[in-house]
Amino acid sequence: MGRVAGKKLFSIMALCAMIGLLLLPIVVSLPSLAIGADAPDAVKKEGAATVEKGRDVYYKTEGIVVGAPAPKTVDGPRDYPRYNFESRVLLWFANQQHLYYGSFVLAVPIFCMVIEFMGVVTKDKAMSKRYDQLAHDFIKISLTAYSLTAILGGILIFTFLTLYPAFFGYLSSIFRPVMHIYALMFVAESGTLYIYYYGWDKMTDGFLKWIHLSMSVVLNVIGTLLMFLANSWIGFMMSPAGVDEQGRYLGNIWHVIHTALWNPLNVHRILGNMAFGGGVVAAYAAYKFLASKTDEDRAHYDWMGYIAMALGVAFLIPLPFAGYWLMREVYAYRQQMGITLMGGLLAWLFIIQATMIGILFLSTNYYLWQALGRMRGAEKYQRYIKYLVFVLCCGFLVFITPHTIVMTPAELKAMGGQQHPVLGNYGVMSAKNGGINVIITTTILSFVWYMRGNKVSTVSWSKFGNIFMGVFFGCAYVNIIWLAIYGYYIPANVRVGLSVPQVATTLSCLFFMFPLNAAMMKGAKQMGAIEWGKISVRSQYALIMLATAFTWMMGLMGYIRSSVRLFWHVNEIMRDNSPWAYTHTVGFAANMISFNVLFFWVSILFVFWLGSLGMKKAPVEIKAGVPGGAPQPAGGH
Amino acid sequence: MKALMSVAALIGVVGILLLAAMTVGIIPSNTVRLLEGYMPVQLVLELILFVAGFTGISYMMAAMGMAFPRFWQGILMWAFVLLYLKFRVYPPIPFSVRAMYGAVSLVAVFMWVSANEEDWKKFKQPIMNVLDAKTGGIRILRYAYLIILPLLIGGFSYNAMVPKSEEPIELRTVHPAPPASTKVHGKTYTLQTSQNPYRINLEGKYDQDYSNAMTVEQGMGRLMKPNANPWDKDAQGYLKYVREGGEIFYQNCHFCHGDNLNGRGLHAFAFNPIPANFTDPGTIAQLQETFIFWRVAKGGIGLPNEAGPWASVMPPWEQHLTVDEIWKVVLFEYWHTGYYPRTWD
């Protein structure tokens, strides 16, 4: 057998091993997956007369009771042992750090998969090598972060066991059939990650490279399933199912996992993790750019920052829609929960969240406008930026307008009522939907400008194409704003449905205008190459801002999602009777989130430093600014 | 192009003069009226006009060889936004919201003036000139800034920290979160699923589409639909119940909530905040009918702890009205405002 054939065989075997690892947890746990698997034994032992049935609180189906009721906790050392510190805050910290790192290590492999794929399909060999090296560097960082994630996971479990034993005991009793699947998924994730990483240099070309790429797909499938399982716990805590009113497990683990909010949470978290991962990598690149001493380094990190930002923003654009879906499902599940979130106790945190979302999009646009500066010929677009600023600003102002306004009693009196006749209209969902869609559409427009910045279309229909594009964007804005206004004149359920055409309008700009632009720019005349590295430092601060805003927003949204349960460990099933079953003030929460963000960034810098110790120097075969040799950013530009 | 820009410049000058007059109090803010029901759109259109006006002024000045420095463009643009929010929009916008808008506008101005290197250089130039202080006059100006800026910051800080006798800022909940169910006159109602028993069609079945078609038109005037007059003596079913609800409303509720349901009743201004304005799209239009039923039945005093912080003196009407009467009042409120209760289907 030749050496190459041996390698191929080895690669296929490694891939099969990965798939085996993926399937292992499921195979091992098949008996417990059977509906009510434990129940028949119990029935056999005690006889049919003792069978007790319960009604599922969510699915309303009947099932045989196979679990103990949720414990009725009392404040004391048995149920709530503690240090001389607020246990909830300790748990908050442990949970948040684990989540940050968990998101990072789940996102980076997806990120690497995309970059590696770009490297494989790119025809330019130098570029291909660069993409490959970038993906390799980041999986290495991911390895270090992975260890830290596992350590933080351990700390989190110990914190639960030490400070909330009754609650954790109950939760693990409910999820007992899948607890070991979760643990085995970790084994599978670790195994595949190491094979993927150490097999990198051994599978560099042709068929072997595709096998390697397939490994990253398996790795990401495992990671995603792992996250889905973790999400099922928080889904259960918010919208329990599979148990009766006393919290007794009814034997159907799928009901416990597949709660009302599980799927919206899954989608939201995948997109969020990816956007977060892109943001963190972009911030890393920005930091390295600012610290660079040579033009080559600056060019490399400028390029890296752009790629990371583009990937992050690709997932950021659909993120508000996924969030909207989640909130809609929350409202549908419990009106009380929805109102507490968006109109009641936590409404101001949502305004802060809207502000952070706005900052994300503003930072992205600002970065793109700055990036136009490294292209010759982009001046023709720069003069119109002020109008984009105006449109963005209007959308942002509407989007952050609070429904619950903070004011003094004197201001309240001067306003003549609880609702401001102007701002009151901006403070509700119909207007806010319009606001965010205007922001996203403008971001798409900025991307289109960026992609054609240094090019002049040479296709015969370029004039028609430009007019069509202008009219398309114009109609999109009109449609979005018109629907936002029309929303006030129709029933609420129809109004909620109006978000669909609004989102469709925004996404059609993305899905039709990008390809149209790419078609127009095919064979376009280049006014000059992209001069990587010749970008203002302000752009790099925008990237850092982007990443910080992501991190802060993740912390905030996690807090909001958790707080909406108010005084319940498991909503309406298990009450929180600890002394900390109250909602923190907005100020305390903001400080705590900021502390978590700061801690994460300090620790991730340490991880980056560790990663950089053994990092290979990126090959820069292409000198920055050489026409024709410039790296091609994502999106066909 | 020049003609177009001239018109824009004219609009800009008129706008600036009007705003300046409103700022110094020569003319009141409502000289150019904000039309009820159309205010939000009107405001956005005004801002677009202003931006077009500023573009025209800038263009004309450049054409006349008197290009306006970018630094002052940025500063004045921000000042314009602050003044517009403070002196043009009425009723007055609370400071917290103006602060948010002001901060966003400042960021927007920064993004505009630093969008490209050339503009950023132009914007920075006056600041750099002062810092470099190459001439005697500018050196004096630099020293003046050295003294004035700390004094200003100190003054603002002192003003912010000094104890005041004003009532403190209140962060209250506009929509208190409802419980999952509520018990009124011995019967439990699940808020998610209960329905108004009087929202029915001619066959006596619950039918929201039918009742929606009978509510008044939204917008100015709130006109009744043809053949949908609850005060018609022959009115039956839904419309009859609306009339009965109206009678209950005018016997019990209108003293505070007002004849037009806009929260400006006879006694309204004895309270702060004044009672809820049902004609505002941010109140009952956002909520399920059962939510209103619960709020009317339990009043301010019956709100659960987790619904706080709240400020409501509404009586618990279950002590004065029957369940049927409460449902009918709710029916009337939606009919009169022209809003449709929120549903989740």
Tab-separated table of N, CA and C in Angstrom, chain B residues 13-105:
chain	number	residue	atom	x	y	z
B	13	VAL	N	-33.108	77.994	6.095
B	13	VAL	CA	-33.040	79.292	6.796
B	13	VAL	C	-34.338	79.533	7.575
B	14	VAL	N	-35.477	79.253	6.918
B	14	VAL	CA	-36.768	79.443	7.603
B	14	VAL	C	-36.833	78.550	8.837
B	15	GLY	N	-36.412	77.304	8.660
B	15	GLY	CA	-36.426	76.349	9.775
B	15	GLY	C	-35.563	76.835	10.932
B	16	ILE	N	-34.367	77.307	10.606
B	16	ILE	CA	-33.450	77.767	11.654
B	16	ILE	C	-34.052	78.976	12.381
B	17	LEU	N	-34.623	79.888	11.606
B	17	LEU	CA	-35.218	81.086	12.229
B	17	LEU	C	-36.366	80.703	13.160
B	18	LEU	N	-37.193	79.771	12.689
B	18	LEU	CA	-38.319	79.327	13.522
B	18	LEU	C	-37.825	78.691	14.813
B	19	LEU	N	-36.838	77.819	14.659
B	19	LEU	CA	-36.312	77.129	15.843
B	19	LEU	C	-35.667	78.125	16.799
B	20	ALA	N	-34.934	79.082	16.238
B	20	ALA	CA	-34.291	80.101	17.085
B	20	ALA	C	-35.354	80.891	17.848
B	21	ALA	N	-36.449	81.249	17.151
B	21	ALA	CA	-37.510	82.001	17.813
B	21	ALA	C	-38.165	81.173	18.915
B	22	MET	N	-38.325	79.888	18.675
B	22	MET	CA	-38.901	78.998	19.705
B	22	MET	C	-37.946	78.859	20.878
B	23	THR	N	-36.662	78.817	20.570
B	23	THR	CA	-35.650	78.647	21.629
B	23	THR	C	-35.634	79.845	22.575
B	24	VAL	N	-35.683	81.039	22.014
B	24	VAL	CA	-35.628	82.228	22.879
B	24	VAL	C	-37.014	82.631	23.386
B	25	GLY	N	-38.013	81.908	22.955
B	25	GLY	CA	-39.356	82.125	23.492
B	25	GLY	C	-40.148	83.222	22.828
B	26	ILE	N	-39.708	83.677	21.647
B	26	ILE	CA	-40.474	84.717	20.939
B	26	ILE	C	-41.790	84.123	20.446
B	27	ILE	N	-41.719	82.891	19.940
B	27	ILE	CA	-42.962	82.231	19.516
B	27	ILE	C	-43.060	80.882	20.235
B	28	PRO	N	-44.290	80.453	20.527
B	28	PRO	CA	-44.418	79.163	21.212
B	28	PRO	C	-44.151	77.976	20.280
B	29	SER	N	-43.834	76.824	20.899
B	29	SER	CA	-43.486	75.622	20.122
B	29	SER	C	-44.611	75.198	19.197
B	30	ASN	N	-45.864	75.424	19.638
B	30	ASN	CA	-46.972	74.922	18.833
B	30	ASN	C	-47.417	75.896	17.740
B	31	THR	N	-46.531	76.863	17.411
B	31	THR	CA	-46.836	77.755	16.287
B	31	THR	C	-47.007	76.920	15.022
B	32	VAL	N	-46.077	75.978	14.847
B	32	VAL	CA	-46.271	74.984	13.782
B	32	VAL	C	-46.814	73.764	14.503
B	33	ARG	N	-48.087	73.515	14.312
B	33	ARG	CA	-48.735	72.509	15.157
B	33	ARG	C	-48.326	71.089	14.781
B	34	LEU	N	-48.186	70.283	15.831
B	34	LEU	CA	-48.007	68.845	15.612
B	34	LEU	C	-49.410	68.242	15.629
B	35	LEU	N	-49.797	67.618	14.539
B	35	LEU	CA	-51.170	67.128	14.407
B	35	LEU	C	-51.355	65.820	15.159
B	36	GLU	N	-52.365	65.795	16.019
B	36	GLU	CA	-52.597	64.611	16.820
B	36	GLU	C	-52.838	63.401	15.921
B	37	GLY	N	-52.201	62.347	16.254
B	37	GLY	CA	-52.351	61.121	15.469
B	37	GLY	C	-51.306	61.001	14.366
B	38	TYR	N	-50.715	62.135	13.985
B	38	TYR	CA	-49.730	62.114	12.894
B	38	TYR	C	-48.366	62.643	13.353
B	39	MET	N	-48.300	62.955	14.666
B	39	MET	CA	-47.090	63.592	15.192
B	39	MET	C	-45.785	62.853	14.884
B	40	PRO	N	-45.743	61.530	15.093
B	40	PRO	CA	-44.449	60.854	14.896
B	40	PRO	C	-43.928	60.993	13.477
B	41	VAL	N	-44.841	60.817	12.507
B	41	VAL	CA	-44.415	60.915	11.106
B	41	VAL	C	-44.057	62.361	10.781
B	42	GLN	N	-44.848	63.273	11.324
B	42	GLN	CA	-44.587	64.700	11.071
B	42	GLN	C	-43.187	65.094	11.561
B	43	LEU	N	-42.846	64.557	12.715
B	43	LEU	CA	-41.542	64.873	13.306
B	43	LEU	C	-40.396	64.403	12.407
B	44	VAL	N	-40.543	63.171	11.911
B	44	VAL	CA	-39.495	62.621	11.039
B	44	VAL	C	-39.407	63.452	9.758
B	45	LEU	N	-40.565	63.834	9.202
B	45	LEU	CA	-40.559	64.639	7.973
B	45	LEU	C	-39.909	65.993	8.216
B	46	GLU	N	-40.190	66.573	9.371
B	46	GLU	CA	-39.552	67.860	9.706
B	46	GLU	C	-38.039	67.730	9.738
B	47	LEU	N	-37.589	66.655	10.353
B	47	LEU	CA	-36.134	66.448	10.442
B	47	LEU	C	-35.523	66.275	9.057
B	48	ILE	N	-36.250	65.554	8.192
B	48	ILE	CA	-35.745	65.376	6.818
B	48	ILE	C	-35.655	66.740	6.131
B	49	LEU	N	-36.665	67.573	6.357
B	49	LEU	CA	-36.652	68.920	5.755
B	49	LEU	C	-35.455	69.730	6.262
B	50	PHE	N	-35.223	69.611	7.570
B	50	PHE	CA	-34.091	70.336	8.131
B	50	PHE	C	-32.760	69.877	7.506
B	51	VAL	N	-32.610	68.554	7.393
B	51	VAL	CA	-31.359	68.040	6.814
B	51	VAL	C	-31.209	68.522	5.371
B	52	ALA	N	-32.323	68.477	4.636
B	52	ALA	CA	-32.287	68.975	3.248
B	52	ALA	C	-31.925	70.465	3.255
B	53	GLY	N	-32.487	71.194	4.200
B	53	GLY	CA	-32.202	72.620	4.315
B	53	GLY	C	-30.736	72.884	4.599
B	54	PHE	N	-30.175	72.121	5.531
B	54	PHE	CA	-28.755	72.314	5.861
B	54	PHE	C	-27.864	71.975	4.673
B	55	THR	N	-28.272	70.924	3.941
B	55	THR	CA	-27.495	70.569	2.741
B	55	THR	C	-27.519	71.733	1.762
B	56	GLY	N	-28.695	72.322	1.597
B	56	GLY	CA	-28.834	73.464	0.681
B	56	GLY	C	-27.982	74.643	1.133
B	57	ILE	N	-28.028	74.956	2.419
B	57	ILE	CA	-27.247	76.095	2.933
B	57	ILE	C	-25.752	75.848	2.706
B	58	SER	N	-25.338	74.626	3.052
B	58	SER	CA	-23.916	74.277	2.904
B	58	SER	C	-23.488	74.404	1.436
B	59	TYR	N	-24.350	73.904	0.555
B	59	TYR	CA	-24.048	73.943	-0.876
B	59	TYR	C	-23.945	75.389	-1.367
B	60	MET	N	-24.915	76.198	-0.970
B	60	MET	CA	-24.942	77.590	-1.435
B	60	MET	C	-23.730	78.368	-0.911
B	61	MET	N	-23.405	78.121	0.354
B	61	MET	CA	-22.257	78.849	0.917
B	61	MET	C	-20.959	78.449	0.211
B	62	ALA	N	-20.841	77.161	-0.088
B	62	ALA	CA	-19.646	76.699	-0.812
B	62	ALA	C	-19.612	77.323	-2.204
B	63	ALA	N	-20.795	77.404	-2.822
B	63	ALA	CA	-20.867	77.987	-4.169
B	63	ALA	C	-20.483	79.458	-4.157
B	64	MET	N	-20.736	80.100	-3.015
B	64	MET	CA	-20.402	81.527	-2.913
B	64	MET	C	-18.978	81.742	-2.405
B	65	GLY	N	-18.249	80.618	-2.270
B	65	GLY	CA	-16.853	80.734	-1.822
B	65	GLY	C	-16.732	80.960	-0.323
B	66	MET	N	-17.780	80.658	0.408
B	66	MET	CA	-17.714	80.850	1.863
B	66	MET	C	-18.017	79.511	2.560
B	67	ALA	N	-17.283	78.490	2.155
B	67	ALA	CA	-17.556	77.146	2.697
B	67	ALA	C	-17.526	77.164	4.222
B	68	PHE	N	-18.522	76.520	4.783
B	68	PHE	CA	-18.667	76.512	6.242
B	68	PHE	C	-17.708	75.469	6.819
B	69	PRO	N	-16.868	75.841	7.796
B	69	PRO	CA	-15.890	74.863	8.304
B	69	PRO	C	-16.577	73.619	8.860
B	70	ARG	N	-15.971	72.459	8.580
B	70	ARG	CA	-16.549	71.190	8.997
B	70	ARG	C	-16.714	71.127	10.519
B	71	PHE	N	-15.746	71.717	11.220
B	71	PHE	CA	-15.796	71.699	12.684
B	71	PHE	C	-17.104	72.327	13.177
B	72	TRP	N	-17.407	73.488	12.643
B	72	TRP	CA	-18.617	74.185	13.089
B	72	TRP	C	-19.882	73.516	12.571
B	73	GLN	N	-19.760	72.892	11.404
B	73	GLN	CA	-20.917	72.131	10.901
B	73	GLN	C	-21.314	71.053	11.913
B	74	GLY	N	-20.300	70.330	12.378
B	74	GLY	CA	-20.548	69.242	13.327
B	74	GLY	C	-21.122	69.760	14.628
B	75	ILE	N	-20.478	70.793	15.176
B	75	ILE	CA	-20.925	71.334	16.471
B	75	ILE	C	-22.355	71.859	16.355
B	76	LEU	N	-22.608	72.625	15.287
B	76	LEU	CA	-23.934	73.224	15.146
B	76	LEU	C	-25.023	72.188	14.857
B	77	MET	N	-24.646	71.149	14.153
B	77	MET	CA	-25.623	70.080	13.883
B	77	MET	C	-26.077	69.449	15.195
B	78	TRP	N	-25.114	69.208	16.062
B	78	TRP	CA	-25.462	68.592	17.348
B	78	TRP	C	-26.304	69.568	18.186
B	79	ALA	N	-25.872	70.823	18.178
B	79	ALA	CA	-26.629	71.837	18.929
B	79	ALA	C	-28.066	71.915	18.404
B	80	PHE	N	-28.198	71.811	17.074
B	80	PHE	CA	-29.537	71.864	16.481
B	80	PHE	C	-30.417	70.739	17.034
B	81	VAL	N	-29.859	69.516	17.063
B	81	VAL	CA	-30.652	68.369	17.542
B	81	VAL	C	-31.107	68.604	18.984
B	82	LEU	N	-30.182	69.081	19.819
B	82	LEU	CA	-30.516	69.305	21.230
B	82	LEU	C	-31.606	70.374	21.362
B	83	LEU	N	-31.436	71.457	20.613
B	83	LEU	CA	-32.424	72.545	20.701
B	83	LEU	C	-33.777	72.104	20.147
B	84	TYR	N	-33.738	71.352	19.069
B	84	TYR	CA	-34.982	70.888	18.449
B	84	TYR	C	-35.773	70.035	19.445
B	85	LEU	N	-35.069	69.125	20.093
B	85	LEU	CA	-35.751	68.232	21.040
B	85	LEU	C	-36.290	68.996	22.235
B	86	LYS	N	-35.536	70.007	22.643
B	86	LYS	CA	-35.920	70.733	23.864
B	86	LYS	C	-37.018	71.771	23.586
B	87	PHE	N	-36.891	72.472	22.486
B	87	PHE	CA	-37.784	73.626	22.281
B	87	PHE	C	-38.848	73.435	21.201
B	88	ARG	N	-38.674	72.464	20.343
B	88	ARG	CA	-39.667	72.294	19.289
B	88	ARG	C	-40.742	71.279	19.678
B	89	VAL	N	-40.309	70.137	20.189
B	89	VAL	CA	-41.269	69.063	20.438
B	89	VAL	C	-42.064	69.360	21.701
B	90	TYR	N	-43.345	69.244	21.612
B	90	TYR	CA	-44.192	69.412	22.775
B	90	TYR	C	-45.206	68.289	22.816
B	91	PRO	N	-45.704	67.872	23.943
B	91	PRO	CA	-45.280	68.279	25.289
B	91	PRO	C	-43.798	67.935	25.517
B	92	PRO	N	-43.187	68.588	26.531
B	92	PRO	CA	-41.741	68.439	26.697
B	92	PRO	C	-41.300	66.986	26.854
B	93	ILE	N	-40.181	66.680	26.240
B	93	ILE	CA	-39.636	65.314	26.349
B	93	ILE	C	-38.850	65.229	27.653
B	94	PRO	N	-39.068	64.195	28.472
B	94	PRO	CA	-38.294	64.060	29.716
B	94	PRO	C	-36.779	64.028	29.452
B	95	PHE	N	-36.028	64.502	30.423
B	95	PHE	CA	-34.574	64.644	30.248
B	95	PHE	C	-33.908	63.310	29.900
B	96	SER	N	-34.369	62.225	30.545
B	96	SER	CA	-33.692	60.934	30.315
B	96	SER	C	-33.718	60.572	28.829
B	97	VAL	N	-34.829	60.842	28.173
B	97	VAL	CA	-34.930	60.500	26.749
B	97	VAL	C	-34.118	61.482	25.908
B	98	ARG	N	-34.170	62.760	26.317
B	98	ARG	CA	-33.361	63.745	25.558
B	98	ARG	C	-31.879	63.423	25.681
B	99	ALA	N	-31.483	62.941	26.864
B	99	ALA	CA	-30.071	62.580	27.057
B	99	ALA	C	-29.698	61.423	26.129
B	100	MET	N	-30.602	60.446	26.018
B	100	MET	CA	-30.312	59.308	25.122
B	100	MET	C	-30.213	59.782	23.675
B	101	TYR	N	-31.183	60.592	23.284
B	101	TYR	CA	-31.185	61.092	21.906
B	101	TYR	C	-29.945	61.952	21.639
B	102	GLY	N	-29.610	62.757	22.655
B	102	GLY	CA	-28.438	63.630	22.508
B	102	GLY	C	-27.162	62.821	22.338
B	103	ALA	N	-27.051	61.743	23.120
B	103	ALA	CA	-25.842	60.905	23.042
B	103	ALA	C	-25.752	60.242	21.669
B	104	VAL	N	-26.896	59.718	21.196
B	104	VAL	CA	-26.890	59.063	19.879
B	104	VAL	C	-26.543	60.086	18.790
B	105	SER	N	-27.096	61.287	18.924
B	105	SER	CA	-26.814	62.320	17.916
B	105	SER	C	-25.334	62.697	17.926
